[in-house]
XYZ file of C-alpha atoms in Angstrom:
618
model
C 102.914 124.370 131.642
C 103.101 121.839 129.266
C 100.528 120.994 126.868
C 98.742 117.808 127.236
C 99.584 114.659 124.850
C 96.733 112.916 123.136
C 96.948 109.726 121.368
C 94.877 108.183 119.319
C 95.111 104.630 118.093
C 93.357 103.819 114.955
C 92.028 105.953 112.361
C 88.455 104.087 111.212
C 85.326 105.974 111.761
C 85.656 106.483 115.411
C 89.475 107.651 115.645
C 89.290 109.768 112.630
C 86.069 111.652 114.244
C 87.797 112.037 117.451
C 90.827 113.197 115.948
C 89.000 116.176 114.005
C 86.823 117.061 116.294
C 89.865 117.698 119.094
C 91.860 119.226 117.043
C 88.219 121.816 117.030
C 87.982 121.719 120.179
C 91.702 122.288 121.362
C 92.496 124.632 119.448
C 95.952 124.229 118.958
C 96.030 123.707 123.196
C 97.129 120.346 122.663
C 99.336 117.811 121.211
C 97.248 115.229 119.066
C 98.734 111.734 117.664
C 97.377 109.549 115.322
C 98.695 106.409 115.342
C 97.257 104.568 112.337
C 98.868 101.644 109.362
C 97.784 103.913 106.380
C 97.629 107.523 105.709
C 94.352 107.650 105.109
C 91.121 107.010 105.896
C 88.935 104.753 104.262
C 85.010 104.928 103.656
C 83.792 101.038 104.123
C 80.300 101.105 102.874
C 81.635 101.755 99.358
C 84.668 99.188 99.506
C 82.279 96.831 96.890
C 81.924 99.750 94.589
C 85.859 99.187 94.133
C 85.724 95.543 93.577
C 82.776 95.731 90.838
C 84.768 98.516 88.886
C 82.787 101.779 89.663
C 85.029 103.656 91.803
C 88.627 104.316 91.301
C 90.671 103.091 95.085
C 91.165 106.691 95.747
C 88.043 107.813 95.994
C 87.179 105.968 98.605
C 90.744 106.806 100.387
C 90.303 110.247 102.592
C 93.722 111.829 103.186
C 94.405 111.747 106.729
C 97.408 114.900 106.582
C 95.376 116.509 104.050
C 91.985 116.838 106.227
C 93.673 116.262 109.886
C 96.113 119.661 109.412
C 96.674 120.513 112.993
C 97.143 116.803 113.794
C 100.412 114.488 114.073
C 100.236 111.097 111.774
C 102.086 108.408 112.860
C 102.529 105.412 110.271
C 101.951 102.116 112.035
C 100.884 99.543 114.795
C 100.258 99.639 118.148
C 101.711 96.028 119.652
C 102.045 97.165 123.057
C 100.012 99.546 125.894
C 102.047 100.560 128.840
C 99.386 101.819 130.860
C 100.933 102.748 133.975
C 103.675 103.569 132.199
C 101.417 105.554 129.923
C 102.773 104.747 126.594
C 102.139 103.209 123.665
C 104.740 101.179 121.506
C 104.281 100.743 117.989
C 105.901 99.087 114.991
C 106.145 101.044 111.472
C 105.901 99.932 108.022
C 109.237 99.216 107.743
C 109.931 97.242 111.195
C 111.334 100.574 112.918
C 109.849 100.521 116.718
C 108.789 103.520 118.951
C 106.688 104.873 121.716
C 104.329 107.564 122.163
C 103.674 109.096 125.219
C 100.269 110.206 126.427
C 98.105 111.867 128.577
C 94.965 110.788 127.270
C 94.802 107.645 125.347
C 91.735 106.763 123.093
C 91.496 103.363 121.372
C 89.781 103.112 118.730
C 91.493 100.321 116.777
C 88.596 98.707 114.744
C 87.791 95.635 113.885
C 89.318 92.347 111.798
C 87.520 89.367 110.062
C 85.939 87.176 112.181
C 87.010 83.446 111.578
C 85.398 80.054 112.006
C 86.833 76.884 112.992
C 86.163 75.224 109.144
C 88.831 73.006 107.287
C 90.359 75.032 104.808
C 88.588 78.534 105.166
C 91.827 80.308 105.932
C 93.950 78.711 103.296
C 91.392 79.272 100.587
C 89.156 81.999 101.601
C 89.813 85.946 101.274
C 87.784 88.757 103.228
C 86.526 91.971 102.789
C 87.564 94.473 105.100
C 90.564 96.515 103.399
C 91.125 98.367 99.993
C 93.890 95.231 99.323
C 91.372 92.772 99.563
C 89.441 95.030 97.617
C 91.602 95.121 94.704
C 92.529 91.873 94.868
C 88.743 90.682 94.221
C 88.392 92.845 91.510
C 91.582 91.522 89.606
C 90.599 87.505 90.509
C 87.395 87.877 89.524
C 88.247 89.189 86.190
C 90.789 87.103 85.512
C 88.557 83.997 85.921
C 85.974 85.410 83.834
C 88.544 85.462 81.095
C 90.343 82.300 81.854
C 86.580 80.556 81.510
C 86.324 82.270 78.186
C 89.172 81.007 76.970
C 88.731 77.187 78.255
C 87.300 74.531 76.263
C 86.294 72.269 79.224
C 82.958 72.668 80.558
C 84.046 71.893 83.839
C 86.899 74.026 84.129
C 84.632 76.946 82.880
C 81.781 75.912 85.538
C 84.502 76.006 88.435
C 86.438 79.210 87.390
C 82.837 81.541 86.369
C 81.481 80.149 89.975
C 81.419 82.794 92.697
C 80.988 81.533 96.203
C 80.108 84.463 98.809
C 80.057 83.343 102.692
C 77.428 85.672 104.989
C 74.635 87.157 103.847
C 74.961 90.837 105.892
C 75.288 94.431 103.931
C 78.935 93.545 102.936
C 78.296 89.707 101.652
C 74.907 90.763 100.364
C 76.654 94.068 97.963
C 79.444 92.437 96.985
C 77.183 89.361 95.899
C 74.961 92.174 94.223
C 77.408 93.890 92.323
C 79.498 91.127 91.527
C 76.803 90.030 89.546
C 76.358 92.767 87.283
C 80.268 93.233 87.030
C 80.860 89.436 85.874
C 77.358 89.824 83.693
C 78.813 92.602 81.479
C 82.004 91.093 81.290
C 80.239 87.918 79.059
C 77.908 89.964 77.357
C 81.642 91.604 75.750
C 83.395 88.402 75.310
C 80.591 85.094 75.284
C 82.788 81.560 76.856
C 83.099 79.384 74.270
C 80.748 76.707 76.276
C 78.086 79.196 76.403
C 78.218 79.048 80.021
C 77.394 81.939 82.355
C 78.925 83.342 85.678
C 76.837 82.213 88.668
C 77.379 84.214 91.886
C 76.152 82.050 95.300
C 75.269 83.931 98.653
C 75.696 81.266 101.943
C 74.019 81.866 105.368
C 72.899 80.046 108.085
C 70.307 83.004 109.137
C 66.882 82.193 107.853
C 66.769 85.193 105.319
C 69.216 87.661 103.585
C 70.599 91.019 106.019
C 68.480 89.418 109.212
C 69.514 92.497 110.940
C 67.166 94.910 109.073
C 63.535 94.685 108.632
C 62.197 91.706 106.974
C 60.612 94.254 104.144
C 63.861 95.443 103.212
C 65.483 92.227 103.316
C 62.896 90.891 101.128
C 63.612 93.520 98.786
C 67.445 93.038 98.994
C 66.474 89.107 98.037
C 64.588 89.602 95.427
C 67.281 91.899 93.304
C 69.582 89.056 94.222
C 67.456 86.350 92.453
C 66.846 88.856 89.833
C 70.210 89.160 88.861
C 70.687 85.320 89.022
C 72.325 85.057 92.073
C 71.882 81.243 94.034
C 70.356 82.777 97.564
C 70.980 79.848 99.888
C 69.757 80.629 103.745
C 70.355 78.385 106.051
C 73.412 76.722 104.731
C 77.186 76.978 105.019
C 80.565 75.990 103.916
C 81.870 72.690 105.876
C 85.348 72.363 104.057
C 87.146 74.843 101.645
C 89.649 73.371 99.308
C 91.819 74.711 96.242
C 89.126 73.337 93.132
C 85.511 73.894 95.772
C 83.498 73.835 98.374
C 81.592 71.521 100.555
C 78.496 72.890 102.310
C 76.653 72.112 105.229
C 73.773 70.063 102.973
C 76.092 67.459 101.874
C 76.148 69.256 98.375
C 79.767 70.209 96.770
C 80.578 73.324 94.705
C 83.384 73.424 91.996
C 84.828 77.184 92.306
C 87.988 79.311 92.546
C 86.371 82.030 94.597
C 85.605 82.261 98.520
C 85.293 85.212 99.576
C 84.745 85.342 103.308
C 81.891 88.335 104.954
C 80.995 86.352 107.734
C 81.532 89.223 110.067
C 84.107 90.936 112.155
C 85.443 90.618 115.944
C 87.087 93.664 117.549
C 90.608 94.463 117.220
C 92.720 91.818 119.321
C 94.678 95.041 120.508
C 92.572 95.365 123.474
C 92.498 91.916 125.042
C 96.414 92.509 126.057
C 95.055 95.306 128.444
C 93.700 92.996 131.370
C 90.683 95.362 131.535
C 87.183 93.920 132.012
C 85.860 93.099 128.659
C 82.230 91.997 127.025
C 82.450 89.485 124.263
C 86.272 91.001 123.188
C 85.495 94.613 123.377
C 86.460 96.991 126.251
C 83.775 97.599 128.748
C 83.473 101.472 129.184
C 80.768 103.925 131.047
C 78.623 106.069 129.142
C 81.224 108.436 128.809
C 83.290 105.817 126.912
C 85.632 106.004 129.371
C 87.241 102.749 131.169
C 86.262 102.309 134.732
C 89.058 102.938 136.766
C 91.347 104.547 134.501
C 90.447 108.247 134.030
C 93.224 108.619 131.051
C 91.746 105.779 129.147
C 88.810 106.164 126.510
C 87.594 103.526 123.863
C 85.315 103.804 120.687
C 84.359 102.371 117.903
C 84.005 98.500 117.554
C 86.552 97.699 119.962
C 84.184 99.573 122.672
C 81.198 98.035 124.744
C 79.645 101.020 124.827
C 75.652 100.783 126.742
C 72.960 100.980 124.762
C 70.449 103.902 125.951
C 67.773 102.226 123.856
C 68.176 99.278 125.066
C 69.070 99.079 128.517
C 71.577 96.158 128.925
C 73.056 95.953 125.522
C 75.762 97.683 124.181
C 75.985 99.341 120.799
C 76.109 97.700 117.868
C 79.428 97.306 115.508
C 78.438 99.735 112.941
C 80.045 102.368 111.565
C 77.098 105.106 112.377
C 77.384 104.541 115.593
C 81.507 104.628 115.580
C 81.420 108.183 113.817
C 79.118 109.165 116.855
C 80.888 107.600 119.524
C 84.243 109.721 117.591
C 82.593 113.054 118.544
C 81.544 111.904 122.207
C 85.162 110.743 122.752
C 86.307 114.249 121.436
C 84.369 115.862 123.764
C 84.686 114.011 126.469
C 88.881 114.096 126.214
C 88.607 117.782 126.232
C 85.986 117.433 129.487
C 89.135 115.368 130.997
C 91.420 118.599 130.351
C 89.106 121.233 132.297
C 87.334 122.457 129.336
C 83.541 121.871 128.868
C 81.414 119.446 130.214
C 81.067 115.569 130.048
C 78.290 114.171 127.643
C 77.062 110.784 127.916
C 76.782 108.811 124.184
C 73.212 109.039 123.207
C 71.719 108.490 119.796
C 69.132 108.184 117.074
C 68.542 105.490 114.787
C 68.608 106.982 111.271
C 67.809 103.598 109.225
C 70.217 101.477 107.023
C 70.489 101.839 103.425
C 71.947 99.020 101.172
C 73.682 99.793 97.667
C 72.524 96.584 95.611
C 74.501 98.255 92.327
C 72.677 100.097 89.645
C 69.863 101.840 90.098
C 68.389 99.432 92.916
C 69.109 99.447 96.734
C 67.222 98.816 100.037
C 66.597 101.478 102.295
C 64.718 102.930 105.741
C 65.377 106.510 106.164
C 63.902 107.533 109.853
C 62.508 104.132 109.544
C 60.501 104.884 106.047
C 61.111 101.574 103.941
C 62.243 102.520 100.522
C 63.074 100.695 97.219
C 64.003 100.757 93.517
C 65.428 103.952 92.421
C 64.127 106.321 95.025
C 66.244 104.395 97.475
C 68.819 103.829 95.210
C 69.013 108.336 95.105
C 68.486 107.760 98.770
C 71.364 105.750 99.466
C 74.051 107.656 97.775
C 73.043 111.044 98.329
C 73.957 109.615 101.885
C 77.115 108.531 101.293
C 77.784 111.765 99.353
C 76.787 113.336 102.885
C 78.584 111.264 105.129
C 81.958 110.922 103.564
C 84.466 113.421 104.988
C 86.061 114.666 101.497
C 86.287 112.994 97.997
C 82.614 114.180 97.179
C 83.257 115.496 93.810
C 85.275 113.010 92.504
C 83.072 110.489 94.051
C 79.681 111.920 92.367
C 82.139 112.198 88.822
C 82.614 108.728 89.191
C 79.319 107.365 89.117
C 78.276 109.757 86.225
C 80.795 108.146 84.490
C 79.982 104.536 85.366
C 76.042 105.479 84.259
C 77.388 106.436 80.823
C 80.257 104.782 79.605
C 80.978 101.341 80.126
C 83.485 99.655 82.651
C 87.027 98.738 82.272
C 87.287 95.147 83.059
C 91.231 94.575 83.047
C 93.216 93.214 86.335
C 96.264 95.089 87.106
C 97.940 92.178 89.129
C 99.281 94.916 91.667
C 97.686 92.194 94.465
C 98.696 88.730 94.697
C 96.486 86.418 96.183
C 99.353 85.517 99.284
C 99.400 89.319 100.448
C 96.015 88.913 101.423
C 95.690 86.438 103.761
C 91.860 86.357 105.408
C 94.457 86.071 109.172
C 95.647 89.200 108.114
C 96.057 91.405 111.616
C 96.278 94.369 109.378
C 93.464 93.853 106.233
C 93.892 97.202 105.356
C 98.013 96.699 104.202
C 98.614 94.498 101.572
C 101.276 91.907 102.991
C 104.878 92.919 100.913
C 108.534 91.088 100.870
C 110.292 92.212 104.006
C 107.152 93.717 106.351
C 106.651 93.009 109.765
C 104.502 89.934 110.202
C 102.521 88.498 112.546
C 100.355 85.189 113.346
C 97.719 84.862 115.771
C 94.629 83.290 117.332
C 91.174 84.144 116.482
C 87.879 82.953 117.636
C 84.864 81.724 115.933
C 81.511 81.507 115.691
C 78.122 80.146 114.118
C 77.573 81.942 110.694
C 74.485 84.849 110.721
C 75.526 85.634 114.314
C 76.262 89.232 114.536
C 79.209 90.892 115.544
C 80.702 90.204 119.423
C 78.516 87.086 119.183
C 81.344 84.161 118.907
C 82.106 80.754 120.202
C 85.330 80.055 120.930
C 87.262 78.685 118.064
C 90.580 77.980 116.477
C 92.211 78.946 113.656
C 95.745 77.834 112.601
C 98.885 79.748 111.227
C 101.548 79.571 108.894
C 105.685 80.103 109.097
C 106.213 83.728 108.542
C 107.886 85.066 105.420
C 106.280 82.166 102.724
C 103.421 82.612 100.795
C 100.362 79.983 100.964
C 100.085 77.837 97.727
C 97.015 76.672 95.934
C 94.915 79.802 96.254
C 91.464 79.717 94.628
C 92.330 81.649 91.780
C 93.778 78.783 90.552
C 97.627 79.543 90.633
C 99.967 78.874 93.438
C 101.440 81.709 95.085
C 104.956 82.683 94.123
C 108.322 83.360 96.763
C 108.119 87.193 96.031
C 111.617 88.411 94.451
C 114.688 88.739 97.112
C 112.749 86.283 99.293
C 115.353 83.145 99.911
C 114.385 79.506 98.657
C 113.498 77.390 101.688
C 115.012 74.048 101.858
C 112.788 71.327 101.464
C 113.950 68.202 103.436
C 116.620 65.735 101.917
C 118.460 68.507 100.466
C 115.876 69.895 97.236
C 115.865 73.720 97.241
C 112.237 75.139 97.095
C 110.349 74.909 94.218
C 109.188 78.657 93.651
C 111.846 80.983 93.023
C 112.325 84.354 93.056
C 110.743 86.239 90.084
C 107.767 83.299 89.794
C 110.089 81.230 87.593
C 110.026 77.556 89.297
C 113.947 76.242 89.869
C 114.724 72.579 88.640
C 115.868 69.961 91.114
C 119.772 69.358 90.351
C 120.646 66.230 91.455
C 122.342 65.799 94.277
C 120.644 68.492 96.212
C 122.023 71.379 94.322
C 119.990 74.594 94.340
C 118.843 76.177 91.258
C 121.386 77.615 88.568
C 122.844 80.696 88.683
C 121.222 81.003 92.053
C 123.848 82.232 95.045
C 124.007 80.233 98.045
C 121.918 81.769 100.736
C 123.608 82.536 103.755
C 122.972 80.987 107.249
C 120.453 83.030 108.918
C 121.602 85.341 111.433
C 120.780 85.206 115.112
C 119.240 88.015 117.572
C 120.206 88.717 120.663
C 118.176 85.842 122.174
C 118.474 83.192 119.831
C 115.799 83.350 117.696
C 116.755 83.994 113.501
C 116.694 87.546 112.412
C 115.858 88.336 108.351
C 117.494 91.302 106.646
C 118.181 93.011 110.450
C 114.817 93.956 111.118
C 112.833 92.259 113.997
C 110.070 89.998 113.601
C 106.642 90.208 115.199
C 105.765 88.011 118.075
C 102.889 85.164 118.141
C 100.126 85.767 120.032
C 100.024 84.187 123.000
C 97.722 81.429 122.835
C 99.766 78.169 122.940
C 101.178 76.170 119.924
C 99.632 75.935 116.787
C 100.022 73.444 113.877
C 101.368 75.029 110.772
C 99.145 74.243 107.616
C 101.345 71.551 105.132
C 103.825 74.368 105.378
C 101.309 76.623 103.493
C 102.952 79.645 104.456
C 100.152 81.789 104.607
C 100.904 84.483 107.623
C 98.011 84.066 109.978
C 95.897 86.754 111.787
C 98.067 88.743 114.877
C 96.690 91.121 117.272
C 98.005 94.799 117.258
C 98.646 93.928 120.915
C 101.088 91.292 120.397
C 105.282 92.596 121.383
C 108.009 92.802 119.461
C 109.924 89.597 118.428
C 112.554 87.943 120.772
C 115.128 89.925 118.273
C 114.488 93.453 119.864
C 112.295 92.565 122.383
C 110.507 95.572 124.369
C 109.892 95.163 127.962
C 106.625 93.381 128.405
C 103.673 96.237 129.745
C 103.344 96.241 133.504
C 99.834 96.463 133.174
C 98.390 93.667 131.343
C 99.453 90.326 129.588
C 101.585 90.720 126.540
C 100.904 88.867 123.820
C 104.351 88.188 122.880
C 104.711 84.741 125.027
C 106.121 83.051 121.937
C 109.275 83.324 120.159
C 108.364 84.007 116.343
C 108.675 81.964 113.546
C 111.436 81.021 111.768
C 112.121 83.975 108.974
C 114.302 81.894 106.940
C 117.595 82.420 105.574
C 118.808 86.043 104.763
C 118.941 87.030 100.984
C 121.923 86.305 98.873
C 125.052 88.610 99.394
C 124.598 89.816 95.711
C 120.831 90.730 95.778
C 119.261 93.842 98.068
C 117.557 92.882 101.117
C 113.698 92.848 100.610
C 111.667 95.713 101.725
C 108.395 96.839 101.083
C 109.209 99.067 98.110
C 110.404 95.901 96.162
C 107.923 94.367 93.790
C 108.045 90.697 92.799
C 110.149 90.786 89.597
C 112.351 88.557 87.155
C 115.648 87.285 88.612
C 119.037 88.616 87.362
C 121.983 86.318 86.354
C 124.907 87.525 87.934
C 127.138 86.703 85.250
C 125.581 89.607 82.771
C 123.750 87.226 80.414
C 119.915 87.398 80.564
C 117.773 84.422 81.210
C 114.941 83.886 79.962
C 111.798 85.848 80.391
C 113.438 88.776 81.486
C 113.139 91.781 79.831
């Protein structure tokens, strides 16, 4: 007999729970796959701690093949569920395709940034959901610090040291918190010349900070905020983003380079493709977190409507205590399917929140206990020392470190402001030259509603394969190296070259010196251009969508969407693809001299091809 085939699709908190707890309970009975972007696994709740400088990336990065040893990792995305067919195709981090087939399938996909229909929020805003974005913040925020030390212009210092944060939840609310004190030792080091200081803003439309905890601890959470100097604003929002501000909902307009966007999340797009009863985008299933109706099917985590026992009628919320309970349900329940054990229905106990607001000072409500000031400060990260699945050590090391020595405030520049895009399907993989992309829909709602609660909204999308210009860090984003210059109309090559070095306009519509002539693009099987051989990920199918001036910022796809018209799967049998359009146009191939990109190329200087160096490179 053969043994049975479990797949799992996402490794947050709920897949990597289920995933360790069969491979427990199994005992080596079964075949377990994790299908999953990154190798690892990565602890949320201290993704701010990265962007103010206290923890190195890695400690917050759990090795998936190092604490998963009895389980199969499989890098990439699903884009397609066969369920009749039981299978699952995926696309890997290099544009290779496969399938994995299952007997037991258990989605647990996550959950994306949540976007609202506002002018300019996409082009100009970045979220806070991924160790990219992560790094990223960290890097832009340093840099303007030092850019509005070095300016003479009172303005341009106001704009650059101005930090605009959108949603006033646990994320908005710590990043706000420690932002502060990162940007606040950074100009006690190095004073601006205007004698200007950094001034962090919190937006919400809710009528108080974190509404979603009790009003105690949210007062507490406020009044750290204000201490530190940041502008608490409730009941306001942003109405228009654009490259030098912000325009809120009061009529009032804020000069600044920095939006970062914690409005909330919606469930993992994967999961509308099904055709399965849903509630507010996530999968309905039983309290078994099973789907109705399809015995080999389970769902978890935030892309699961899982009931509420507490509250009969509601579902759980999208938290990530409650997805690292529903992971060992699912576990248990999977092995129930096989013949061993006994179903359990998802049941659970409300162990209180705790909020990191940097230093010594968080909000708390152990076993609902309200807590504040440095005992909930110990409270809060002895938790997260307790909940974390590895990294302990170095995690503890780190903060003994950050109490005693001071931090290092330099940006590496490893993160460029267009491989972040807030559409990003996957927030959690840095966008590279050469990667599979994708563009979708996304819906919206009213900010300070929680999570599942949105209106139906728009966002738009960009061509694939071009970076979006006037970011608010200031800088346009640069064609990464071995990307091809776009041709403008009337003849002009593109403006941004490879290597960030702009090309001049030769007259008469020549392209830029020493420059080969890119080739025509190549076409797939059906027509539609093919980059560098490797197929391009579909739109989702939602009708047509305006690009944005041709800011080619790569919009937000679900992981349910197919495969491009080049290399086109069969659609699933069992629910809607999301392939329906034919994918954007990738541009022409690199030049015949130059290697095609890929994901292990870095933006870099450009090479003469006669042997003679131009300048800047070294």
């Amino acid at each position: 007999m053969s043994r049975p085939r479990i797949v799992i699709v996402g490794a947050g908190f709920a897949g990597y729970r289920t995933a360790r707890t069969l491979s427990r309970l199994t005992r080596h009975q079964a075949d377990i796959t994790l299908l999953n972007p990154t190798d690892y696994f990565l602890y949320l709740p201290l993704l701010p701690q990265v962007a103010a400088g206290i923890l190195e990336p890695r400690r917050v990065s759990v090795s998936l093949s190092g604490t998963l040893p009895h389980v199969r990792l499989v890098l990439g995305e699903a884009d397609g569920i066969d369920l009749d067919g039981r299978t699952v195709h995926y696309t890997g981090p290099e544009g290779e395709e496969g399938t994995l087939p299952y007997d037991r399938l258990v989605l647990a996909a996550g959950s994306v940034n949540k976007l609202l229909p506002i002018p300019g929020v996409a082009e100009h805003a970045h979220g806070f959901r991924g160790l990219p974005e992560a790094l990223y913040l960290r890097d832009h925020v340093t840099r303007q610090v030092e850019l509005a030390a070095a300016a003479d212009d009172r303005a341009e210092c106001a704009a650059r040291c101005t930090f605009v944060v959108v949603g006033a939840g646990y994320t908005g609310t710590e990043v706000a918190a420690h932002g502060a004190m990162y940007t606040d030792a950074q100009v006690r080091k190095h004073p601006m010349r205007t004698g200007m200081r950094p001034r962090w803003m919190l937006l919400d439309v809710a009528p108080r900070v974190m509404p979603e905890m009790d009003e105690r601890l949210s007062a507490t959470a406020e009044r750290v905020l204000r201490q530190r100097g940041v502008e608490v604003r409730m009941g306001t929002s942003v109405k228009e983003a654009t490259h030098d501000g912000v325009v809120l909902t009061d009529g009032s307009t804020v000069d600044t380079r920095t939006l970062v966007w914690c409005v909330g999340v919606r469930p993992d797009p994967l999961v509308e493709s099904l055709g399965l009863p849903m509630e507010r985008g996530r999968l309905l299933v039983d309290p078994h977190l099973q789907v109705p109706g399809r015995p080999e099917l389970f769902a978890c985590g935030d892309v699961a409507a899982v009931p509420d026992p507490n509250q009969p009628g509601q579902y759980t919320p999208m938290t990530a205590q409650h997805a690292w309970r529903h992971g060992k349900v699912c576990a248990h329940n999977v092995v129930a399917s096989l013949g061993r054990g006994q179903r359990r229905a998802y049941r659970h106990r409300d162990m209180g929140f705790v909020v990191d607001l940097g230093g010594a000072k968080a909000a708390a409500n152990p076993f609902g206990l309200p807590m504040s000031g440095p005992a909930a400060g110990a409270v809060t990260r002895g938790y997260h020392l307790a909940a974390m699945p590895g990294n302990r050590v170095r995690v503890a090391a780190d903060w003994l470190l950050d109490a005693v020595l001071p931090r290092q405030a330099v940006q590496l520049g490893l993160v460029r402001s267009w491989s972040v895009p807030l559409e990003s399907s996957s927030p959690e993989v840095a966008r590279v030259p050469g990667s599979p992309e994708r563009t979708g829909t996304d819906t919206g709602s009213d900010l300070g509603k929680g999570p599942g609660q949105s209106d139906p909204g728009q966002s738009g999308s960009e061509p694939d394969g071009e970076p979006a210009k006037n970011r608010p860090d200031g800088e346009p984003a640069r064609t990464p190296q071995n990307e091809p210059a776009k041709t403008r109309p009337g003849g002009e090559p593109a403006k941004n070259q490879p290597g960030g070095e702009p090309a001049k306009n030769q007259p008469g519509g020549e392209p830029a010196r020493n420059q080969p002539h890119p080739e025509p693009p190549k076409r797939g099987p059906s027509g539609s251009p093919r980059a560098s051989g490797k197929p391009r990920r579909a739109v989702e199918a939602a009708g047509p969508r305006p690009a944005r001036g041709g800011s080619g910022k790569p919009g937000k796809a679900s992981r349910a969407s197919g495969t491009g018209s080049a290399g086109k799967r069969p659609t699933a049998p069992s629910g809607p693809s999301r392939s329906a359009r034919p994918p954007a146009d990738p541009g022409p191939e690199p030049p015949a001299n130059q290697p095609p990109p890929g994901p292990d190329i870095a933006p870099g200087p450009v090479k003469r091809t006669d042997g003679r160096a131009v300048e800047g490179d070294s």
